[in-house]
Amino acid sequence: QVQLEESGGGLVQAGGSLRLSCAASGRTFSGFAMGWFRQAPGKEREFVARINWNGDRPYYSDSVKGRFTISRDSGKNTIYLQMNSLEPGDTAVYYCAADMAPWRVGDSSLPSRYNYWGQGTQVTVSS
């Protein structure tokens, strides 16, 4: 059974940094793509970043580009989201997700694209 577990969330002041981790277990994730999403209260789940399991082709939503960095440690089956210059608008529950068929044509920023999800970790940015 595939499991994804996020950690690293918390409360931080605007301008601060956090690093989120997502530990994957249950099967080999070679060939998968991994993504980070977030969901603020009353809003839809929003794409943040994505990376292939071999670490190439990272890309970001416009709202976080230049501030957030997605990376992976395949030896640890873990992906990370380094978040710098945090803003109150970044406040949300952050989720990691696995796309087991990244070769499919289509919009890879859609939540429906992803097969497995973690439980989420809360990030709160105070002004």
Coordinates of C-alpha atoms in Angstrom, one line a residue:
Q1 CA 0.0 0.0 0.0
V2 CA 1.3 3.4 -1.0
Q3 CA 1.8 5.9 1.8
L4 CA 2.8 9.5 1.7
E5 CA 3.5 11.4 4.9
E6 CA 4.2 15.1 5.0
S7 CA 6.0 16.9 7.8
G8 CA 7.7 20.3 8.5
G9 CA 4.7 22.6 8.7
G10 CA 4.2 25.2 11.3
L11 CA 3.8 28.8 12.2
V12 CA 6.2 31.3 10.7
Q13 CA 6.3 35.1 10.3
A14 CA 6.1 36.7 6.9
G15 CA 9.5 36.7 5.2
G16 CA 10.5 33.5 7.0
S17 CA 11.2 30.0 5.7
L18 CA 10.0 26.5 6.1
R19 CA 11.0 23.2 4.6
L20 CA 8.4 20.6 4.1
S21 CA 9.2 16.9 3.6
C22 CA 7.2 14.1 2.1
A23 CA 8.3 10.5 2.8
A24 CA 7.0 7.9 0.4
S25 CA 6.7 4.2 1.3
G26 CA 5.0 1.1 0.1
R27 CA 6.5 0.6 -3.3
T28 CA 9.2 1.8 -5.5
F29 CA 8.6 5.3 -6.8
S30 CA 11.0 5.1 -9.7
G31 CA 9.5 6.7 -12.7
F32 CA 6.8 8.6 -10.9
A33 CA 6.3 12.3 -10.6
M34 CA 5.6 14.0 -7.3
G35 CA 3.8 17.2 -6.7
W36 CA 3.0 19.6 -3.9
F37 CA -0.5 21.2 -3.6
R38 CA -2.0 23.4 -1.0
Q39 CA -5.5 24.2 0.1
A40 CA -6.6 27.3 2.1
P41 CA -9.9 27.4 3.9
G42 CA -12.8 27.9 1.5
K43 CA -10.6 27.5 -1.5
E44 CA -9.9 24.8 -4.0
R45 CA -6.8 22.7 -3.9
E46 CA -4.1 24.6 -5.7
F47 CA -1.0 23.3 -7.6
V48 CA 2.3 24.4 -6.1
A49 CA 5.2 22.4 -7.7
R50 CA 6.1 19.2 -9.4
I51 CA 9.2 17.1 -10.0
N52 CA 10.0 13.9 -11.8
W53 CA 11.4 11.1 -9.5
N54 CA 14.8 11.4 -11.1
G55 CA 14.9 15.1 -10.2
D56 CA 14.5 16.7 -13.5
R57 CA 11.9 19.0 -15.0
P58 CA 10.8 20.8 -11.8
Y59 CA 8.2 23.4 -12.4
Y60 CA 6.1 25.8 -10.2
S61 CA 3.0 27.8 -10.1
D62 CA 3.5 31.5 -10.9
S63 CA 2.5 32.3 -7.3
V64 CA 5.5 30.5 -5.8
K65 CA 8.1 30.7 -8.6
G66 CA 11.3 32.2 -7.4
R67 CA 10.4 31.6 -3.7
F68 CA 9.8 27.8 -3.4
T69 CA 12.1 25.0 -4.5
I70 CA 11.1 21.4 -5.0
S71 CA 13.7 18.7 -4.7
R72 CA 14.0 15.0 -4.0
D73 CA 16.3 12.4 -2.4
S74 CA 15.6 9.2 -4.2
G75 CA 17.7 7.2 -1.8
K76 CA 15.4 8.3 1.1
N77 CA 12.2 8.1 -1.0
T78 CA 11.6 11.7 0.1
I79 CA 10.7 14.9 -1.7
Y80 CA 11.1 18.4 -0.2
L81 CA 9.6 21.8 -0.6
Q82 CA 11.8 24.6 0.5
M83 CA 9.7 27.7 1.0
N84 CA 11.4 31.1 1.4
S85 CA 10.0 34.6 1.6
L86 CA 6.8 33.3 2.9
E87 CA 3.7 35.5 2.7
P88 CA 0.4 35.4 4.6
G89 CA -1.2 34.3 1.3
D90 CA 0.9 31.1 1.5
T91 CA -1.1 30.0 4.6
A92 CA -2.8 26.6 3.7
V93 CA -2.6 22.9 4.3
Y94 CA 0.1 21.5 2.1
Y95 CA -0.2 18.1 0.5
C96 CA 2.2 15.9 -1.4
A97 CA 0.9 13.6 -4.2
A98 CA 2.2 11.0 -6.5
D99 CA 1.5 10.7 -10.3
M100 CA 2.1 7.2 -11.2
A101 CA 1.7 7.8 -15.0
P102 CA 3.7 11.0 -15.7
W103 CA 4.0 10.2 -19.4
R104 CA 0.3 10.9 -19.9
V105 CA -0.5 13.9 -22.1
G106 CA -2.4 16.6 -20.3
D107 CA -2.3 19.2 -17.5
S108 CA -0.1 17.8 -14.8
S109 CA -1.1 20.6 -12.4
L110 CA -4.6 19.2 -11.9
P111 CA -5.3 17.3 -8.7
S112 CA -7.2 14.6 -10.6
R113 CA -3.9 13.7 -12.3
Y114 CA -2.5 12.3 -9.0
N115 CA -3.1 8.8 -7.7
Y116 CA -2.0 9.1 -4.1
W117 CA -2.1 11.8 -1.5
G118 CA -0.7 12.5 1.9
Q119 CA -2.7 13.7 4.9
G120 CA -1.3 17.2 4.7
T121 CA 0.7 19.6 6.9
Q122 CA -0.5 23.0 8.1
V123 CA 1.6 26.1 7.2
T124 CA 0.5 29.3 8.8
V125 CA 2.3 32.6 7.9
S126 CA 1.6 35.5 10.2
S127 CA 1.8 39.1 9.1

